[in-house]
CSV table of C-alpha atoms and ligand atoms in Angstrom, one decimal:
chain,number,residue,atom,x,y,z
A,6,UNK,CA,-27.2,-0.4,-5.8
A,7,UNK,CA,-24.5,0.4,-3.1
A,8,UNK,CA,-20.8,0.5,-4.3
A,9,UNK,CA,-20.5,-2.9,-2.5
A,10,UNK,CA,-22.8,-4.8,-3.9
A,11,UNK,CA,-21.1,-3.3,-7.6
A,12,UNK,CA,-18.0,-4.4,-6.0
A,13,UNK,CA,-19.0,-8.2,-5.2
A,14,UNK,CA,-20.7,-8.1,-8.7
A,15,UNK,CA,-17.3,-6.9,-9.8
A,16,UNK,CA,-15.7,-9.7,-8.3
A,17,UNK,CA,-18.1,-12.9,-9.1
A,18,UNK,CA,-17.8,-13.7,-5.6
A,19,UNK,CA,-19.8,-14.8,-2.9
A,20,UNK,CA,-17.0,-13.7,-0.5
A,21,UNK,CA,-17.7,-11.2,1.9
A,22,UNK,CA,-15.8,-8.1,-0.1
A,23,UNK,CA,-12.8,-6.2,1.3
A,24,UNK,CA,-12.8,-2.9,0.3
A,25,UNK,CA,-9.6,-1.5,-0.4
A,26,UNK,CA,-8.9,2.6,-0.9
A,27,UNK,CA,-5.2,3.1,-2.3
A,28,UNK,CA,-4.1,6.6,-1.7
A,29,UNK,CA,-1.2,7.1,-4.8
A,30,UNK,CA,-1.0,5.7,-7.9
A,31,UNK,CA,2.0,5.4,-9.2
A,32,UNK,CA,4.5,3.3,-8.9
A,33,UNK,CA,3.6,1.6,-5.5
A,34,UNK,CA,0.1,2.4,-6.3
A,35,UNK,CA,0.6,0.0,-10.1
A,36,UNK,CA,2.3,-2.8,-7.9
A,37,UNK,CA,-0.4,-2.8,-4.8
A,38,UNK,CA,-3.2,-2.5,-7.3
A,39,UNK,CA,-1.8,-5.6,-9.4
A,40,UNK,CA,-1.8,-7.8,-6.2
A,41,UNK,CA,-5.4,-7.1,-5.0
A,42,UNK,CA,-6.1,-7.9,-8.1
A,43,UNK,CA,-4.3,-11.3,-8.2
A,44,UNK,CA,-4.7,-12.5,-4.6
A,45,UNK,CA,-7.9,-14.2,-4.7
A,46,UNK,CA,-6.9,-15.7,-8.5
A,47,UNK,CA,-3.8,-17.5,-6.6
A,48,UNK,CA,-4.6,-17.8,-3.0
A,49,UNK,CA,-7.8,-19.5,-1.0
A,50,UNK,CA,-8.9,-16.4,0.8
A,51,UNK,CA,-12.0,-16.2,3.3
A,52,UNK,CA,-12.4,-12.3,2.1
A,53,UNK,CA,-12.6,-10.9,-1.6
A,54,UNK,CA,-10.7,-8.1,-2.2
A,55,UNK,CA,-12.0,-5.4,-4.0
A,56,UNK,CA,-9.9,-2.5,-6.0
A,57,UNK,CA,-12.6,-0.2,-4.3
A,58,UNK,CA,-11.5,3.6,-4.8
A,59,UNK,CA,-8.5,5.0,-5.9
A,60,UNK,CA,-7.6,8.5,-4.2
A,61,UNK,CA,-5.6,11.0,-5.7
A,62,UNK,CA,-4.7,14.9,-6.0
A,63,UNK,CA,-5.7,15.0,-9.6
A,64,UNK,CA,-9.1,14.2,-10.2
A,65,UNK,CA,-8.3,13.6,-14.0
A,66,UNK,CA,-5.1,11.4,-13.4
A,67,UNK,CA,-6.5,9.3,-10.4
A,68,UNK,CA,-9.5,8.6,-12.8
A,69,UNK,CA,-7.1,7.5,-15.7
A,70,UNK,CA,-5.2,5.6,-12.8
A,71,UNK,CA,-8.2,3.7,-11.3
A,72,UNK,CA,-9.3,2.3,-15.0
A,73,UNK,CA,-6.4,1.1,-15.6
A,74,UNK,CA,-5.4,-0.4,-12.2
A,75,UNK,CA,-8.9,-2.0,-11.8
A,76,UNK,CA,-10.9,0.2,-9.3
A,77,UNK,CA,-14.2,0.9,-9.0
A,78,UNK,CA,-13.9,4.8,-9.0
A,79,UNK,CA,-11.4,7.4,-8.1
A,80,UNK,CA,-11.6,10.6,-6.2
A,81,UNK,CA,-9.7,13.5,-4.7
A,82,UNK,CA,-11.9,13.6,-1.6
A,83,UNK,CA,-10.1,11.3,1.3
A,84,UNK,CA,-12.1,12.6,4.2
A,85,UNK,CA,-15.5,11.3,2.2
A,86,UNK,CA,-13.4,8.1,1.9
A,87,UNK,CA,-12.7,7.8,5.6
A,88,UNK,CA,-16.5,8.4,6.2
A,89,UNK,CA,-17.4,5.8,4.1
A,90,UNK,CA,-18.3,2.9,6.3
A,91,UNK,CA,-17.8,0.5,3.1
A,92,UNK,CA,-14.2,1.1,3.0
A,93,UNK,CA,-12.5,-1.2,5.1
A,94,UNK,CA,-8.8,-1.2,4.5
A,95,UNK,CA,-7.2,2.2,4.0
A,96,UNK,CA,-3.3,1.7,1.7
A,97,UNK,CA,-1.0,4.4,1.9
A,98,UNK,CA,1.0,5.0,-1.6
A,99,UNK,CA,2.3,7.9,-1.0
A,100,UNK,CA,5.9,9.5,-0.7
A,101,UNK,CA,7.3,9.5,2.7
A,102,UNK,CA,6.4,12.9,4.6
A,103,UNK,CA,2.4,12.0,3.8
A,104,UNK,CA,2.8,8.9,5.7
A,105,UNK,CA,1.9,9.8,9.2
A,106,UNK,CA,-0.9,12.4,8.1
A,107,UNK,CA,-2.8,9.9,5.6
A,108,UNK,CA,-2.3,6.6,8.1
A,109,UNK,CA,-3.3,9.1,11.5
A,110,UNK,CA,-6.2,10.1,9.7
A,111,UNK,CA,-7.4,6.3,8.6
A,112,UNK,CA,-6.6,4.9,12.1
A,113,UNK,CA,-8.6,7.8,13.5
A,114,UNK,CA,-11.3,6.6,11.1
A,115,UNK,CA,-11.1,2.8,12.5
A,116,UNK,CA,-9.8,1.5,8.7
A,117,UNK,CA,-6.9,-0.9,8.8
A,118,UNK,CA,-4.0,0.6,7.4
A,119,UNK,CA,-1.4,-0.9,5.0
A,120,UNK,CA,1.2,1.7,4.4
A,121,UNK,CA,4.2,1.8,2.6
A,122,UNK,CA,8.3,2.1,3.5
A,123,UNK,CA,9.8,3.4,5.7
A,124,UNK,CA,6.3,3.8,7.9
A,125,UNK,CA,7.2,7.7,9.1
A,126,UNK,CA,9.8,10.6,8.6
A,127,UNK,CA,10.9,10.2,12.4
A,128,UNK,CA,10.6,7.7,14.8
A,129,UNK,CA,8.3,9.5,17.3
A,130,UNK,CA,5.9,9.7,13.9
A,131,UNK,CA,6.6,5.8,13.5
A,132,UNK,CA,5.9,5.8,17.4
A,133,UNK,CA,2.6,7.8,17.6
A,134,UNK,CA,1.4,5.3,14.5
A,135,UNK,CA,1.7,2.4,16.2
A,136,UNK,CA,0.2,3.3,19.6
A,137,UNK,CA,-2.9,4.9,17.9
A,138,UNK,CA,-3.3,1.3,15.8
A,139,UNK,CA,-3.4,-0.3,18.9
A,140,UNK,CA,-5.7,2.2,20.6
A,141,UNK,CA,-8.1,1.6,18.0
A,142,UNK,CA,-8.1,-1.9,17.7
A,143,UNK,CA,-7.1,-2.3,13.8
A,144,UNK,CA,-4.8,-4.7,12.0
A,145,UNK,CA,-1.7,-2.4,10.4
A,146,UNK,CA,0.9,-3.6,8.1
A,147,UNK,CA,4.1,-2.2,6.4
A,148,UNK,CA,5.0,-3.1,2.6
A,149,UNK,CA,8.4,-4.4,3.1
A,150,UNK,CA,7.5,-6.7,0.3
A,151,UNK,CA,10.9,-8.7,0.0
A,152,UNK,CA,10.3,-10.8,3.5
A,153,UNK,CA,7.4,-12.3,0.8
A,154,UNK,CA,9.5,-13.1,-1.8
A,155,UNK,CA,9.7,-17.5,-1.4
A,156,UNK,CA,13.8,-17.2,-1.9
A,157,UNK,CA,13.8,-15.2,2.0
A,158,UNK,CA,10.8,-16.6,3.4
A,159,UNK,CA,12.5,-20.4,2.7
A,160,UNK,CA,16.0,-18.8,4.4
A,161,UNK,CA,13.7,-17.5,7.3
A,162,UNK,CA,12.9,-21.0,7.9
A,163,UNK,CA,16.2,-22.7,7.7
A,164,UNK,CA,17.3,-20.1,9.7
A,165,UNK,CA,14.6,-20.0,12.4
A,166,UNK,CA,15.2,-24.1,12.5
A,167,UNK,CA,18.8,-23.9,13.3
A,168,UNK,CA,20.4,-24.9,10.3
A,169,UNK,CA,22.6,-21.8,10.2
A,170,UNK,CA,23.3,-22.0,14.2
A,171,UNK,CA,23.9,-19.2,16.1
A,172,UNK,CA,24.0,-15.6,13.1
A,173,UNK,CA,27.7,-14.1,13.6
A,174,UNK,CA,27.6,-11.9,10.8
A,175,UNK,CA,25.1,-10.0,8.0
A,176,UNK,CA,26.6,-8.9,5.0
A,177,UNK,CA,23.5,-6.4,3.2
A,178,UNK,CA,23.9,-4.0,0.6
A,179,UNK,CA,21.2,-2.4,-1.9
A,180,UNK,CA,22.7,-0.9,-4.7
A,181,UNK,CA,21.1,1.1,-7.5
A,182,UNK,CA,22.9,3.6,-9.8
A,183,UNK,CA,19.8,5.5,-11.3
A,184,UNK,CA,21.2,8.9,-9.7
A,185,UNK,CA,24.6,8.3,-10.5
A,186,UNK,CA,23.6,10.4,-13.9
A,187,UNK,CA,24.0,14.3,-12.7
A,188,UNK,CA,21.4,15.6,-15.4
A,189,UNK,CA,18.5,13.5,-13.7
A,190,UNK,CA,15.9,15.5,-12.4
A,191,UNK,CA,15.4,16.3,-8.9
A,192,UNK,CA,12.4,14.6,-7.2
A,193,UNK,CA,10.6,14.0,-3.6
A,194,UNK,CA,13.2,11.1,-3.8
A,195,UNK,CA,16.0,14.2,-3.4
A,196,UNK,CA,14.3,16.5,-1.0
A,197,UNK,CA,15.3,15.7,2.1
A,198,UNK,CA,11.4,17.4,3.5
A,199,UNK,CA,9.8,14.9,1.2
A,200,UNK,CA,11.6,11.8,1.9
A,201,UNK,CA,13.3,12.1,5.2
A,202,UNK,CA,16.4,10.7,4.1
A,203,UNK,CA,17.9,9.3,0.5
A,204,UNK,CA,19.3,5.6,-0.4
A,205,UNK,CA,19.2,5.4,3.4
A,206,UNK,CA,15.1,5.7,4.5
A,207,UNK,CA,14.5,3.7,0.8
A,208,UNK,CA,17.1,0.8,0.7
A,209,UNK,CA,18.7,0.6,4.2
A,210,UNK,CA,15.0,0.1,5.3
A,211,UNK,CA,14.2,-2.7,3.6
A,212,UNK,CA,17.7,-4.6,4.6
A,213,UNK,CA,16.7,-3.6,8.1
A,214,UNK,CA,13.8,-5.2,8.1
A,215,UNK,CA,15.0,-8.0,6.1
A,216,UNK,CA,18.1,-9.0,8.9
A,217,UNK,CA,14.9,-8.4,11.8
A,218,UNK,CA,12.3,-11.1,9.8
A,219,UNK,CA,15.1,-13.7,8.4
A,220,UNK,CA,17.7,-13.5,11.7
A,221,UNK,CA,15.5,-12.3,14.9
A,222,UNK,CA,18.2,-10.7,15.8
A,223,UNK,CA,17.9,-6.9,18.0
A,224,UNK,CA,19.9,-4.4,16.7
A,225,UNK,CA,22.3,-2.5,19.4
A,226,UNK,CA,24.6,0.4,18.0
A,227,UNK,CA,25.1,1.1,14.8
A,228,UNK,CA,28.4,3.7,13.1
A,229,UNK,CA,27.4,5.4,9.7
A,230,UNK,CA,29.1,7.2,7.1
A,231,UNK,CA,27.0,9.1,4.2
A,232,UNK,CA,28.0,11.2,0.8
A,233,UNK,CA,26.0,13.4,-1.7
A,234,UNK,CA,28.0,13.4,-4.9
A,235,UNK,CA,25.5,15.4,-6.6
A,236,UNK,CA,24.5,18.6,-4.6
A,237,UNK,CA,22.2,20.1,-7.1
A,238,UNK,CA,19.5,18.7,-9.7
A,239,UNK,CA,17.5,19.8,-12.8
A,240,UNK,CA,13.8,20.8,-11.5
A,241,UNK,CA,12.3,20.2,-14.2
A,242,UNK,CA,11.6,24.0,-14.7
A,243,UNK,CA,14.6,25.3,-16.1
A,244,UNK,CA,15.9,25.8,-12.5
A,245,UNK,CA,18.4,23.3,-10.5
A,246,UNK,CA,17.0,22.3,-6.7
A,247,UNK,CA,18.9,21.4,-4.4
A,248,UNK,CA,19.7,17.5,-3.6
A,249,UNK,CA,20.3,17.4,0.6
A,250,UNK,CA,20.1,13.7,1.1
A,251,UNK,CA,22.3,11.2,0.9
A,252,UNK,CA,23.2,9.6,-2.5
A,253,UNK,CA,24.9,6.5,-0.3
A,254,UNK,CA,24.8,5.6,3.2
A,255,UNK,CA,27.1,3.0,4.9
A,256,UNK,CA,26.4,1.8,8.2
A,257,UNK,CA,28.3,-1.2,10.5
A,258,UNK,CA,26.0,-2.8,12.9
A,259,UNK,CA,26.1,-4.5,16.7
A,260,UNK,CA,23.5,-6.8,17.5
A,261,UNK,CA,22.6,-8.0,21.1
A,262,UNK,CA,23.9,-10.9,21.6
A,263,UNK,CA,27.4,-10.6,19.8
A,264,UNK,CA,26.4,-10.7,16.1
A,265,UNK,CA,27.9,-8.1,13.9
A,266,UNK,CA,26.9,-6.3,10.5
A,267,UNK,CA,26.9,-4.4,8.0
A,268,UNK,CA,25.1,-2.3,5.4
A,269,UNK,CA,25.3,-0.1,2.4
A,270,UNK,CA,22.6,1.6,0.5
A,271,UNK,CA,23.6,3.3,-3.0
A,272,UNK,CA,21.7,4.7,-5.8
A,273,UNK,CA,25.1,5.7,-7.5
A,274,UNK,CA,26.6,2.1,-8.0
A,275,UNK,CA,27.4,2.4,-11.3
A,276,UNK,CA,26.0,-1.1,-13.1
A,277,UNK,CA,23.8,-2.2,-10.3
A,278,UNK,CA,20.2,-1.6,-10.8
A,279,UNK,CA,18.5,-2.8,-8.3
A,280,UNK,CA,20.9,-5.6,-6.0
A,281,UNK,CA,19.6,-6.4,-2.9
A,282,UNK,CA,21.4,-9.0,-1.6
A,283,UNK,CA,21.9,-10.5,2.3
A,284,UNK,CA,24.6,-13.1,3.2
A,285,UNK,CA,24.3,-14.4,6.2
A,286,UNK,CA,26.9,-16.3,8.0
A,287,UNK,CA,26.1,-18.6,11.0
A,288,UNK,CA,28.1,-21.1,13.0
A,289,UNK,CA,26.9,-24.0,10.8
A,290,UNK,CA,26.9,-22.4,7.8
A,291,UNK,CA,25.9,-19.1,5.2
A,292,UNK,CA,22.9,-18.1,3.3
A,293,UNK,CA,23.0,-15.7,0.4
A,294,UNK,CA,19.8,-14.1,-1.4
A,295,UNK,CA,20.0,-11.2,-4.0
A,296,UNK,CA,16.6,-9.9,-6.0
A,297,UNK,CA,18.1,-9.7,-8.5
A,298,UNK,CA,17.9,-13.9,-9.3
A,299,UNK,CA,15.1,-13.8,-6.2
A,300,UNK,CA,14.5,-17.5,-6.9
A,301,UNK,CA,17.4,-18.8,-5.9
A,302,UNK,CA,19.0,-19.2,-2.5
A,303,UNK,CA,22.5,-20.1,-2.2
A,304,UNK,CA,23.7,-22.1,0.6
A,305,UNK,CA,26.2,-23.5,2.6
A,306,UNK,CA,26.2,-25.9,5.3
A,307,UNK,CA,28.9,-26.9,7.2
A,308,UNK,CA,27.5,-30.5,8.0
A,309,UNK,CA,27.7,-31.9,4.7
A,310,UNK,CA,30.9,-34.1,3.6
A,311,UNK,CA,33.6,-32.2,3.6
A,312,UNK,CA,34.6,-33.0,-0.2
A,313,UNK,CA,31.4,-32.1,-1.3
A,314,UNK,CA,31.4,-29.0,0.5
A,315,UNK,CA,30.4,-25.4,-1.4
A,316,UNK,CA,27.8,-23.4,-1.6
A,317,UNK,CA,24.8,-24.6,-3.5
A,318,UNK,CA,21.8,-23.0,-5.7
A,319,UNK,CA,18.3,-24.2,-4.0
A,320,UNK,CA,15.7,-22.9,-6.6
A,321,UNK,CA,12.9,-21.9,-4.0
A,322,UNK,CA,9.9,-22.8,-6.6
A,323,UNK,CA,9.2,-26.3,-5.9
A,324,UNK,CA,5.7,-27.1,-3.9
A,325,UNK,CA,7.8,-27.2,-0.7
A,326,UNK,CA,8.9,-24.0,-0.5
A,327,UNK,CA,6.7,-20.8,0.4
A,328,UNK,CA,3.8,-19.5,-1.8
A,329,UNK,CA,5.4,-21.7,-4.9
A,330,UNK,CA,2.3,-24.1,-4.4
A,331,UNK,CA,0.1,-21.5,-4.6
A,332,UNK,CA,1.3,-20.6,-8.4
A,333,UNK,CA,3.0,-23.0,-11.6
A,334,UNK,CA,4.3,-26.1,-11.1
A,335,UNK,CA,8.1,-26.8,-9.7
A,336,UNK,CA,10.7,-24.8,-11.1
A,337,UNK,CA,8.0,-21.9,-12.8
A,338,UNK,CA,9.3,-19.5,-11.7
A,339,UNK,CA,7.8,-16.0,-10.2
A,340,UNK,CA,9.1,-12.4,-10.0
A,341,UNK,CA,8.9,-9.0,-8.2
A,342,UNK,CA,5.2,-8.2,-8.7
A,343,UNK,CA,4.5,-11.7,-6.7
A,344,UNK,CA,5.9,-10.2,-3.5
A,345,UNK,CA,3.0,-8.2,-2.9
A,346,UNK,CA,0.4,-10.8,-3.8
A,347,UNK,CA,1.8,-12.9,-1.1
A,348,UNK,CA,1.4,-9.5,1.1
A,349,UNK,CA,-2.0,-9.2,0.3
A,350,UNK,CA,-2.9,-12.7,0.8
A,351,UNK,CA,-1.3,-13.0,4.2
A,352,UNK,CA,-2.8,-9.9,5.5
A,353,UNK,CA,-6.3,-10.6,4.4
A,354,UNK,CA,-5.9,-13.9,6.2
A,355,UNK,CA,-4.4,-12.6,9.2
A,356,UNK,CA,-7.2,-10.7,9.4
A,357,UNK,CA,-9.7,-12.9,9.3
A,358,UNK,CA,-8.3,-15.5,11.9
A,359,UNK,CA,-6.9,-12.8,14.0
A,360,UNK,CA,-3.4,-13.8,13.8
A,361,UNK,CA,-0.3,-12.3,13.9
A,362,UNK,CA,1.1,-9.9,10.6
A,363,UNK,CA,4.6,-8.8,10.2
A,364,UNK,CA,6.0,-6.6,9.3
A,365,UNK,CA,3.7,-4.3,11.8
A,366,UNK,CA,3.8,-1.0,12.5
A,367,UNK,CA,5.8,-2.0,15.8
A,368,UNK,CA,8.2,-3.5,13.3
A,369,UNK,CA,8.0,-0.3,11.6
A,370,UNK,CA,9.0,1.5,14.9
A,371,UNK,CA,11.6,-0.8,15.1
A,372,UNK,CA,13.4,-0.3,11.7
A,373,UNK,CA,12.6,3.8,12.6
A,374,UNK,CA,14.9,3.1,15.3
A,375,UNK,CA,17.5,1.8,13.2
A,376,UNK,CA,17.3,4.3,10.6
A,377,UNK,CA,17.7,7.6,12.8
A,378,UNK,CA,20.6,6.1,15.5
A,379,UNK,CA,22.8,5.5,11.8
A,380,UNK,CA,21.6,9.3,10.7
A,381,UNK,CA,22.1,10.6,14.2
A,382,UNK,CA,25.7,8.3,13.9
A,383,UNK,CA,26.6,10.1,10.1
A,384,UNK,CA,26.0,13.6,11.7
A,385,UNK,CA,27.6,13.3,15.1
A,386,UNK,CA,30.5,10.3,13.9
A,387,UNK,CA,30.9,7.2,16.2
A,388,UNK,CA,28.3,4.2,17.6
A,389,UNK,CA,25.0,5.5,18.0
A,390,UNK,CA,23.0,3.4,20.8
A,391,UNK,CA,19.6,2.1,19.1
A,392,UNK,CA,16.8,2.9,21.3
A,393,UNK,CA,14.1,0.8,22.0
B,26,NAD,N1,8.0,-1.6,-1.0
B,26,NAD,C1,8.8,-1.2,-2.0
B,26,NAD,O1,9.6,-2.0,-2.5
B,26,NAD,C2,8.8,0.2,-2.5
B,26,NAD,C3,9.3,0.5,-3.7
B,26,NAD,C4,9.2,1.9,-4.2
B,26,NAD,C5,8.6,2.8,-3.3
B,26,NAD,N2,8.2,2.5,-2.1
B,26,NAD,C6,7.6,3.5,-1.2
B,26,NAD,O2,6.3,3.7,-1.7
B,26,NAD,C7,5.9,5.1,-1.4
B,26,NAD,C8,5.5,5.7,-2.8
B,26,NAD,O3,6.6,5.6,-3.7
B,26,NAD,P1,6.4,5.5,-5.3
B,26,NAD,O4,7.6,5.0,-5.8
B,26,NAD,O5,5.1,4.8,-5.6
B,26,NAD,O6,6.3,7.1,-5.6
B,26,NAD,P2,5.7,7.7,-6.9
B,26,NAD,O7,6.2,9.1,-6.9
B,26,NAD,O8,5.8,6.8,-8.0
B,26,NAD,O9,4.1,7.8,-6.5
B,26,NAD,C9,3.6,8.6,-5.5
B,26,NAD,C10,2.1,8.8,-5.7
B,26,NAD,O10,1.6,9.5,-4.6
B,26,NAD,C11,0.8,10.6,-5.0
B,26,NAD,N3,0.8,11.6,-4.0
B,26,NAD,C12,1.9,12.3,-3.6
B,26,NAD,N4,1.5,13.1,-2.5
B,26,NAD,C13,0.2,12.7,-2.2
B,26,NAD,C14,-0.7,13.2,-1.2
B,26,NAD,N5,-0.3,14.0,-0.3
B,26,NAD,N6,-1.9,12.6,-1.2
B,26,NAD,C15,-2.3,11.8,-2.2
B,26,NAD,N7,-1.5,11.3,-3.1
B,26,NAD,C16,-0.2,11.8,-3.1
B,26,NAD,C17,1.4,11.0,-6.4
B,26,NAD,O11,0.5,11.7,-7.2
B,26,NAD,C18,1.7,9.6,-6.9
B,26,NAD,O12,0.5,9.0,-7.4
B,26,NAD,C19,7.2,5.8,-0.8
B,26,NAD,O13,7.0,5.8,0.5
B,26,NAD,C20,8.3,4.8,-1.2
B,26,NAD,O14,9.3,4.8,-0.2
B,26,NAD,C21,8.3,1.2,-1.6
């Protein structure tokens, strides 16, 4: 019996199966692995997605990892996986610098890609990704899971209907403090060959694409300032390695069009474990969101009676608002794992019908851009221009 007919069997379903390989297993690799596991519990889906092979460096750990995620197998072997015409979707897991080598290598292979934040090291990586996806006709998507959570996607809507007016100003900031401990050990998170950059390529990302899916709005220049505060780490060996990426990274923002912004990714804040939060102010009135209480969206709208006037608390789990239908009742609410259910659901959909995902890998070139005009800014001081 082929691994695909195990994996329908697997399944119960009568769904034609998509196959998923997940390269990493760790953290990313736990949350990914949860949502193809959930999407076709919560979520009408015209493909059934199947935990299919879990790829690793360690054949003993990616074995371990595969049981416990849900997958078929595991194996250390990602050229056999490529060649495997039952594979269909290829999920890169993996820290930063394996991004463009794992993802070139499945979209050489014709796999659809999902790949994780931020999509390359460099924007002409981020380029070459996205012009090869298109060359060879697959679907790509990036894992900026928070555009999922219902909270944004409901302030997307109010925003893309007017009800904000014209954006003047984004307020962002992504504040962590899990480094702001000296003794904790170095990582690929600290090395600036792993990662590409620190707080900035991790947290900044996400609030740049967050201000693209909610606002529409085109970055133009951007002015950033970065610190290190702790220049050396524990290696784990005995030894101390070096930390040469940024610990925070501040950066103002001009949008075309007139809008202003700005942004601040920390992972020294003491207090603040993981606060990602956008207000956004329009001519009609101001939306805030923060993860941390992802629920809720608080806004303000100038057109209401002036007496009344303040900003309000809209919890975004009643059958109206995005996805909420799709799980409990009004007012159950969901959390951070649920985000990438709603990822996997939309993909596998947009897939099928042949419509349009985001975030892309052209949005992915797009937050690239971002990114490395406000590094390029840090280094050289002053407005960088964004290129396009
Ligand atoms: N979307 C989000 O909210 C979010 C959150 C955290 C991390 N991330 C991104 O996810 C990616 C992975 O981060 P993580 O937190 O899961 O890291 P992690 O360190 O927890 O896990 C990395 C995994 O990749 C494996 N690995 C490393 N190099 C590999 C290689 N060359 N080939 C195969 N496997 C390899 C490791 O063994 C491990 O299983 C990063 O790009 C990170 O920026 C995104």
């Amino acid at each position: 019996m082929s691994l695909s007919s195990v994996a329908n069997q697997a399944t119960g379903s009568s769904l034609p199966p998509l196959n998923i390989a997940m390269v990493g297993h760790a953290f990313m690799g736990r949350a990914h692995g949860n949502a193809y596991r959930q999407a076709n519990r919560f979520f009408d889906l015209p493909r059934a997605v199947v935990p299919y092979v879990v790829v690793g460096r360690d054949q003993e750990r990616a074995e371990a990892a595969a049981q416990k995620l849900g997958f078929l197998r595991a194996t250390t072997d990602l050229d056999a996986v490529l060649a495997d015409p039952d594979v269909h979707v290829v999920d890169v897991a993996t820290p930063n610098d394996s991004h463009h080598a794992i993802a070139m290598a499945a979209l050489r292979a014709k796999k659809h890609v999902l790949c994780e934040k931020p999509l390359a090291m460099t924007l002409a990586q981020a380029k070459e990704m996205a012009a090869l996806a298109k060359k060879q006709k697959v679907r790509v998507g990036l894992w900026h899971n928070y555009r999922r959570a219902p909270a944004v996607a409901q302030a997307a809507k109010m925003i893309a209907r007017g009800d904000l007016g014209a954006i003047r100003q984004v307020r962002a900031v992504y504040l962590q403090d899990w480094l702001a401990d000296a003794s904790v050990p170095a990582s690929w998170r600290t090395s600036r060959k792993a990662c590409g950059s620190g707080a900035h390529g991790d947290l900044n990302a996400h609030l740049v694409d967050l201000t693209r899916a909610l606002t529409g709005l085109q970055f133009e220049s951007v002015c950033g300032v970065q610190q290190t505060f702790t220049r050396q780490r524990p290696d784990g060996r005995g030894g101390m390695a070096k930390v040469d990426v940024d610990d925070a990274f501040l950066f103002l923002a001009r949008f075309q069009g007139g809008a202003i912004g700005s942004y601040e990714a920390t992972r020294v804040a003491q207090g603040r474990k993981n606060h990602n939060c956008l207000e956004i102010s329009g001519e009609k009135g101001s939306i805030r969101w923060n993860l941390e209480r992802m629920n809720e969206l608080e806004v303000f709208l100038v057109d209401e009676p002036r007496d009344a006037q303040g900003f309000r608390t809209v919890i975004c789990m009643d059958s109206v608002h995005p996805y909420a239908a799709n799980w409990w009742p009004d007012g159950h609410i969901v959390g951070y794992e649920h985000t990438f259910v709603h990822h996997v659901a939309d993909f596998v959909r947009a897939l099928h019908d042949g419509s349009a995902f985001a975030p892309n890998f052209d949005d992915g070139v797009a937050v690239q851009a971002v990114l490395d005009a406000a590094l390029q800014s840090a280094k050289d001081g002053g407005f960088v221009k964004v290129p396009r």
